[in-house]
Amino acid sequence: MDKNNRLQSNPMNKGSHSLGRLFLQLRRLERQPQNFGNAGSITPSEIHTIEGIGYEGAILMNELATHLGVTKGAVSQLIVRLEAKQLVMRSSYPHDSRAILISLTEKGKEAYKAHEEMHIQFYDQLRSELSQEEIEIFEKCIEKLNGFLQK
Amino acid sequence: MDKNNRLQSNPMNKGSHSLGRLFLQLRRLERQPQNFGNAGSITPSEIHTIEGIGYEGAILMNELATHLGVTKGAVSQLIVRLEAKQLVMRSSYPHDSRAILISLTEKGKEAYKAHEEMHIQFYDQLRSELSQEEIEIFEKCIEKLNGFLQK
DNA sequence: TAATTATAGTTTAGCATCTAAACTTATTGT
DNA sequence: ACAATAAGTTTAGATGCTAAACTATAATTA
């Protein structure tokens, strides 16, 4: 295509463009089911849910919805599927009989750990190509981004 | 919940955790339709498509699919919708009568520009809270990430 | 040249993910 | 006790994607 025809060729905006490509990559990743442990194929939404549960140990549907940034209805549906796959289990919450505590089964914990291991390896790979100082600045930037997007 | 029960409490992994939260934020963002220009409500997939077209000026279905990292079928469906919204138009490609060139209508260009403007403002906001050096390191890290995820 | 193979794009069926809203059941506040 | 609120479930419908079958054109090869 004719590159002179581009609507945008602002050189100041190169960083924004890299970020844009990263978004597309992440969108692609977030569509790809994967195997974690021997739990079979797990979709991105499922693994995020497992991550949220595993991080807390046990969590209410409510809290999980807030953590994931989705409605309680969405979480309810996910938990049905994860329970069917025997990755999570429900138990009652002593202080409020309406509430339901979700926790990981042994199989779920395996998947959780395999996923964490993957994260750690990924991060190690990044660390191996950057200095300690660069990593710290990167993390600071990520925190800033998190702050902006919070709203 | 009992924080001592956490499956993961590795302090070395804090950066990975921030990155995880960023992913969740982005997932949430990427579900939210927005208004750009006076083109009405535009979904994330639609705006990514418009961005890909606008950046090149005119592009083949084929190339667009590669750029977005989706199948040609997905692009075909998106273009149908964007054409119905009068944001893009099809024209024939001189060298190959099978191929179809997609470009933006005036309304599409408006949406494109409004979206770019948003990106630039977002990036300016980030820049205002970081030093020039920090920005450069951040961009380097983004490039690294892009490299990793390419595979 | 005629037949085969490859390529560009479209269409369709089906899956995954989510929301909004209606619903059930339990809790809280007056 | 009663009304309002809160936790979770269910359902219908939107979105966004893939895989695979399909049409039409182009390129290759026998």
mmCIF file of C-alpha atoms (C1' of nucleotides) in Angstrom, chain C residues 28-30, chain D residues 1-3:
data_model
loop_
_atom_site.group_PDB
_atom_site.id
_atom_site.type_symbol
_atom_site.label_atom_id
_atom_site.label_comp_id
_atom_site.label_asym_id
_atom_site.label_seq_id
_atom_site.Cartn_x
_atom_site.Cartn_y
_atom_site.Cartn_z
ATOM 1 C "C1'" DT C 28 -30.284 -6.089 57.841
ATOM 2 C "C1'" DG C 29 -32.431 -1.940 59.478
ATOM 3 C "C1'" DT C 30 -36.332 0.532 61.181
ATOM 4 C "C1'" DA D 1 -42.690 -7.708 61.519
ATOM 5 C "C1'" DC D 2 -41.784 -5.619 57.169
ATOM 6 C "C1'" DA D 3 -39.334 -3.326 53.763
#
